[in-house]
Each structure stands twice: as structure tokens, then as C-alpha cells.
Amino acid sequence: MNVKLGIIYGILIWIFTFIITNTISPIVIEHITYVNIIIPLSITFVTGFFGVLYIREINENEVIEGIKVGILFVIIDIICDLIFFIIPQNKDILVENYPVHIISMTVLILVITTLLGYLAQMKIELK
């Protein structure tokens, strides 16, 4: 496992999720009163992108590597949330309902990275 690359991608996932969520959220909230889909969608797209970048460098045990990097991404997300929102008590859309955010984020990231690892180990021939 390339821990340094995993940490860099984990921090980038958190940053891009934060930027996308804070950019799109005011636009959507003006037109729809209750929206809880922006954060999971941004987590899905950003984790998928950086997960592909990470997994394509791995040549063996891709599924196990996907699980490991997924756990690393979750730990980094929780640490960044603690540093920037929980400890300084900043209110943000990411932490309004923090237990739901943690559960959905953990499930999404682990499913995405494990699936990417599974797909990376498949031998596909296109004719």
C-alpha cells in the first residue's frame, strides 16, 4: 500500500468534496427546501476519480488494496472533519447531521474503492 499517495488522495477527496458541496449547495437550497443528496453525490464522484487514480497503479491484490485505501480515506475524512469543523465548532452543511454523514460517507467510500479494486483485477478484452 502506498500510504503517502493514499494520504494525499484522501486529503484531496476531502477538499474537493467540501468545495463541490459548498458551491452547489446554495444553488440547490434556493430552489428545493430539503436536499440531502449533494454530499453523497460529491463523495461518489470525487472518490471514484481519485480511487481510479490510486487503483490503476496497483498490480496485485487489488480488492484488498481497495479496502485498505477505502479505510484510509475514511480515517482522513474523519480527521479533517475534526480539525476543521468539530473541534473549532464551525457549522457547515457537512456536519449538520454528523452521524448520518459518517455512516453514509463510510459506506460509500468503502463500496467504491472495493468495487474499483474488484474491477481492476478483472481481465477484460475488448475486440
Coordinates of N, CA and C in Angstrom, one line a residue:
M1 N 0.8 -1.2 0.0 CA 0.0 0.0 0.0 C 0.9 1.2 0.0
N2 N 0.6 2.1 -0.9 CA 1.3 3.4 -1.0 C 0.6 4.4 0.0
V3 N 1.1 4.5 1.2 CA 0.4 5.3 2.2 C 0.5 6.8 1.9
K4 N 1.7 7.2 1.4 CA 1.8 8.7 1.1 C 0.8 9.1 0.0
L5 N 0.7 8.3 -1.1 CA -0.2 8.6 -2.1 C -1.7 8.5 -1.6
G6 N -2.0 7.5 -0.8 CA -3.3 7.4 -0.2 C -3.7 8.6 0.7
I7 N -2.7 9.1 1.4 CA -3.0 10.3 2.3 C -3.2 11.5 1.4
I8 N -2.4 11.7 0.4 CA -2.6 12.8 -0.5 C -3.9 12.8 -1.2
Y9 N -4.3 11.6 -1.7 CA -5.6 11.5 -2.4 C -6.8 11.6 -1.4
G10 N -6.6 11.1 -0.1 CA -7.6 11.3 0.9 C -7.9 12.7 1.2
I11 N -6.8 13.5 1.3 CA -7.0 14.9 1.6 C -7.6 15.7 0.4
L12 N -7.2 15.3 -0.8 CA -7.8 15.9 -2.0 C -9.3 15.5 -2.1
I13 N -9.6 14.3 -1.7 CA -11.0 13.9 -1.7 C -11.8 14.8 -0.8
W14 N -11.3 15.0 0.4 CA -12.0 15.8 1.4 C -12.1 17.3 0.9
I15 N -11.0 17.8 0.4 CA -11.1 19.2 -0.1 C -12.1 19.4 -1.2
F16 N -12.0 18.5 -2.2 CA -12.9 18.7 -3.4 C -14.3 18.4 -3.0
T17 N -14.6 17.5 -2.1 CA -16.0 17.3 -1.6 C -16.5 18.5 -0.9
F18 N -15.6 19.1 -0.1 CA -16.0 20.4 0.6 C -16.3 21.5 -0.4
I19 N -15.4 21.7 -1.4 CA -15.6 22.7 -2.4 C -16.9 22.5 -3.2
I20 N -17.1 21.3 -3.7 CA -18.2 21.0 -4.5 C -19.5 21.2 -3.7
T21 N -19.5 20.7 -2.5 CA -20.7 20.8 -1.6 C -21.0 22.3 -1.3
N22 N -20.0 23.0 -1.0 CA -20.3 24.5 -0.7 C -20.6 25.3 -1.9
T23 N -20.2 24.8 -3.1 CA -20.5 25.6 -4.3 C -21.9 25.3 -4.8
I24 N -22.3 24.0 -4.8 CA -23.6 23.6 -5.3 C -24.7 23.8 -4.3
S25 N -24.4 23.6 -3.1 CA -25.5 23.6 -2.0 C -26.3 24.9 -2.0
P26 N -25.7 26.1 -2.1 CA -26.6 27.3 -2.0 C -27.5 27.4 -3.3
I27 N -27.0 26.9 -4.4 CA -27.9 27.0 -5.6 C -29.1 26.1 -5.5
V28 N -28.8 24.9 -5.0 CA -29.9 23.9 -4.9 C -30.9 24.2 -3.7
I29 N -30.3 24.7 -2.6 CA -31.2 25.0 -1.5 C -32.1 26.1 -1.7
E30 N -31.8 27.1 -2.6 CA -32.7 28.1 -3.0 C -33.9 27.6 -3.7
H31 N -33.8 26.5 -4.5 CA -34.9 26.0 -5.3 C -35.6 24.8 -4.6
I32 N -34.9 24.1 -3.8 CA -35.5 23.0 -3.1 C -35.3 23.2 -1.6
T33 N -36.4 22.9 -0.8 CA -36.3 23.2 0.6 C -35.4 22.2 1.4
Y34 N -35.4 20.9 1.0 CA -34.7 20.0 1.8 C -33.9 19.1 0.8
V35 N -32.6 19.2 0.8 CA -31.7 18.4 0.0 C -30.7 17.7 0.8
N36 N -30.6 16.4 0.7 CA -29.6 15.7 1.4 C -28.8 14.8 0.5
I37 N -28.8 15.1 -0.8 CA -28.2 14.2 -1.8 C -26.9 14.8 -2.3
I38 N -26.6 16.1 -2.1 CA -25.5 16.8 -2.6 C -24.2 16.1 -2.1
I39 N -24.1 15.9 -0.8 CA -22.9 15.4 -0.2 C -22.6 14.0 -0.7
P40 N -23.5 13.0 -0.7 CA -23.2 11.7 -1.2 C -22.8 11.7 -2.7
L41 N -23.5 12.5 -3.5 CA -23.1 12.6 -4.9 C -21.7 13.1 -5.1
S42 N -21.3 14.1 -4.3 CA -20.0 14.7 -4.5 C -18.9 13.7 -3.9
I43 N -19.3 13.0 -2.9 CA -18.3 11.9 -2.4 C -18.2 10.8 -3.4
T44 N -19.3 10.4 -4.0 CA -19.2 9.4 -5.0 C -18.3 9.8 -6.2
F45 N -18.5 10.9 -6.8 CA -17.8 11.4 -7.9 C -16.3 11.6 -7.6
V46 N -16.0 12.2 -6.5 CA -14.6 12.6 -6.2 C -13.9 11.3 -5.8
T47 N -14.5 10.4 -5.0 CA -13.8 9.2 -4.5 C -13.6 8.3 -5.7
G48 N -14.6 8.2 -6.6 CA -14.4 7.4 -7.8 C -13.2 7.9 -8.7
F49 N -13.1 9.2 -8.8 CA -12.0 9.7 -9.6 C -10.6 9.4 -9.0
F50 N -10.5 9.7 -7.7 CA -9.2 9.5 -7.1 C -9.0 8.0 -6.8
G51 N -10.0 7.3 -6.6 CA -9.9 5.8 -6.4 C -9.3 5.2 -7.7
V52 N -9.8 5.6 -8.8 CA -9.3 5.1 -10.1 C -7.8 5.4 -10.2
L53 N -7.5 6.7 -9.9 CA -6.1 7.1 -10.0 C -5.2 6.2 -9.1
Y54 N -5.7 5.9 -7.9 CA -4.9 5.1 -7.0 C -4.8 3.6 -7.4
I55 N -5.9 3.0 -7.7 CA -6.0 1.6 -8.0 C -5.3 1.2 -9.3
R56 N -5.2 2.1 -10.3 CA -4.6 1.8 -11.5 C -3.1 1.5 -11.4
E57 N -2.5 2.0 -10.3 CA -1.1 1.8 -10.1 C -0.8 0.5 -9.4
I58 N -1.8 -0.2 -8.9 CA -1.7 -1.5 -8.2 C -1.8 -2.7 -9.2
N59 N -0.9 -3.7 -9.0 CA -0.9 -4.8 -9.9 C -1.3 -6.1 -9.3
E60 N -1.4 -6.2 -8.0 CA -1.8 -7.5 -7.3 C -2.6 -7.2 -6.1
N61 N -3.5 -8.1 -5.7 CA -4.4 -7.9 -4.6 C -5.2 -6.6 -4.6
E62 N -5.8 -6.3 -5.8 CA -6.5 -5.1 -5.9 C -7.7 -4.9 -5.0
V63 N -8.4 -6.0 -4.7 CA -9.5 -5.9 -3.8 C -9.1 -5.5 -2.4
I64 N -8.1 -6.2 -1.9 CA -7.6 -5.9 -0.6 C -7.0 -4.5 -0.5
E65 N -6.3 -4.1 -1.6 CA -5.8 -2.7 -1.7 C -6.9 -1.7 -1.7
G66 N -8.0 -2.0 -2.4 CA -9.2 -1.1 -2.4 C -9.8 -1.0 -1.0
I67 N -9.9 -2.1 -0.3 CA -10.4 -2.0 1.1 C -9.5 -1.2 2.0
K68 N -8.2 -1.4 1.9 CA -7.2 -0.7 2.7 C -7.3 0.8 2.4
V69 N -7.3 1.2 1.1 CA -7.3 2.6 0.8 C -8.6 3.2 1.1
G70 N -9.7 2.5 1.1 CA -11.0 3.0 1.5 C -11.0 3.3 3.0
I71 N -10.4 2.4 3.8 CA -10.3 2.7 5.2 C -9.5 3.9 5.5
L72 N -8.4 4.0 4.7 CA -7.5 5.2 4.9 C -8.3 6.5 4.5
F73 N -9.0 6.5 3.4 CA -9.8 7.6 3.0 C -10.8 8.0 4.1
V74 N -11.5 7.0 4.7 CA -12.5 7.3 5.8 C -11.8 7.9 7.0
I75 N -10.6 7.4 7.4 CA -9.9 7.9 8.5 C -9.5 9.4 8.2
I76 N -9.0 9.6 7.0 CA -8.6 11.0 6.7 C -9.7 12.0 6.7
D77 N -10.9 11.5 6.2 CA -12.1 12.4 6.2 C -12.5 12.7 7.6
I78 N -12.5 11.7 8.5 CA -12.9 12.0 9.9 C -11.9 12.9 10.5
I79 N -10.6 12.7 10.3 CA -9.6 13.6 10.9 C -9.8 15.1 10.4
C80 N -10.0 15.2 9.1 CA -10.2 16.6 8.5 C -11.5 17.2 9.1
D81 N -12.5 16.4 9.2 CA -13.8 16.9 9.8 C -13.5 17.4 11.2
L82 N -12.8 16.6 12.0 CA -12.5 17.0 13.4 C -11.7 18.3 13.4
I83 N -10.7 18.4 12.6 CA -9.8 19.5 12.6 C -10.5 20.8 12.2
F84 N -11.3 20.7 11.1 CA -11.8 22.0 10.6 C -13.3 22.3 11.0
F85 N -14.0 21.3 11.5 CA -15.4 21.6 11.9 C -15.8 21.3 13.3
I86 N -15.4 20.1 13.8 CA -15.9 19.6 15.1 C -15.2 20.4 16.2
I87 N -13.9 20.4 16.2 CA -13.1 21.0 17.3 C -13.3 22.5 17.4
P88 N -13.2 23.2 16.2 CA -13.5 24.7 16.3 C -15.0 25.0 16.3
Q89 N -15.8 24.0 16.3 CA -17.3 24.2 16.3 C -17.8 25.1 15.2
N90 N -17.3 24.9 14.0 CA -17.8 25.6 12.8 C -19.0 24.8 12.3
K91 N -20.0 25.5 12.0 CA -21.2 24.9 11.4 C -21.1 24.9 9.9
D92 N -21.3 23.8 9.3 CA -21.2 23.6 7.9 C -22.3 22.5 7.5
I93 N -22.6 22.5 6.2 CA -23.6 21.5 5.7 C -23.0 20.1 5.9
L94 N -21.7 19.9 5.9 CA -21.1 18.6 6.0 C -21.4 18.0 7.4
V95 N -21.5 18.9 8.4 CA -21.6 18.4 9.8 C -22.9 18.7 10.5
E96 N -23.9 19.2 9.7 CA -25.2 19.4 10.3 C -25.7 18.2 11.0
N97 N -25.7 17.1 10.3 CA -26.1 15.8 10.8 C -25.0 14.8 10.7
Y98 N -24.0 15.0 11.6 CA -22.7 14.3 11.5 C -22.8 12.8 11.6
P99 N -23.6 12.2 12.4 CA -23.6 10.7 12.4 C -24.1 10.1 11.1
V100 N -25.1 10.8 10.5 CA -25.5 10.3 9.1 C -24.5 10.5 8.1
H101 N -23.7 11.6 8.2 CA -22.6 11.9 7.3 C -21.5 10.8 7.4
I102 N -21.2 10.5 8.6 CA -20.1 9.5 8.9 C -20.6 8.1 8.3
I103 N -21.8 7.7 8.6 CA -22.3 6.4 8.1 C -22.3 6.4 6.6
S104 N -22.9 7.4 6.0 CA -23.1 7.4 4.5 C -21.7 7.5 3.8
M105 N -20.9 8.3 4.4 CA -19.5 8.5 3.8 C -18.7 7.2 3.9
T106 N -18.8 6.6 5.0 CA -18.0 5.3 5.2 C -18.5 4.3 4.2
V107 N -19.8 4.1 4.2 CA -20.4 3.1 3.3 C -20.0 3.4 1.8
L108 N -20.2 4.6 1.4 CA -19.9 5.0 0.0 C -18.5 4.8 -0.4
I109 N -17.6 5.3 0.5 CA -16.1 5.2 0.2 C -15.7 3.7 0.1
L110 N -16.1 2.9 1.1 CA -15.7 1.5 1.1 C -16.2 0.8 -0.1
V111 N -17.5 1.0 -0.4 CA -18.1 0.3 -1.6 C -17.4 0.7 -2.9
I112 N -17.1 2.0 -3.0 CA -16.5 2.5 -4.3 C -15.1 1.9 -4.4
T113 N -14.3 2.0 -3.4 CA -12.9 1.6 -3.5 C -12.8 0.1 -3.6
T114 N -13.6 -0.6 -2.9 CA -13.6 -2.1 -3.1 C -14.1 -2.5 -4.4
L115 N -15.1 -1.9 -5.0 CA -15.6 -2.2 -6.3 C -14.5 -1.8 -7.4
L116 N -13.8 -0.7 -7.2 CA -12.7 -0.4 -8.1 C -11.6 -1.4 -8.1
G117 N -11.3 -1.9 -6.9 CA -10.3 -3.0 -6.7 C -10.7 -4.2 -7.4
Y118 N -12.0 -4.6 -7.3 CA -12.5 -5.8 -7.9 C -12.5 -5.6 -9.5
L119 N -12.9 -4.5 -9.9 CA -12.9 -4.3 -11.4 C -11.5 -4.2 -11.9
A120 N -10.5 -3.8 -11.1 CA -9.1 -3.7 -11.6 C -8.5 -5.0 -11.8
Q121 N -9.0 -6.0 -11.0 CA -8.4 -7.4 -11.1 C -9.0 -8.2 -12.3
M122 N -10.0 -7.7 -12.9 CA -10.7 -8.4 -14.0 C -9.9 -8.3 -15.2
K123 N -9.7 -9.3 -16.0 CA -9.1 -9.2 -17.3 C -10.2 -9.1 -18.3
I124 N -10.2 -7.9 -18.9 CA -11.2 -7.6 -19.9 C -10.6 -7.4 -21.3
E125 N -11.0 -8.1 -22.3 CA -10.5 -8.0 -23.6 C -11.6 -7.4 -24.5
L126 N -11.4 -6.3 -25.1 CA -12.3 -5.7 -26.0 C -11.9 -6.0 -27.4
K127 N -12.8 -6.5 -28.2 CA -12.4 -6.8 -29.6 C -12.9 -5.8 -30.6

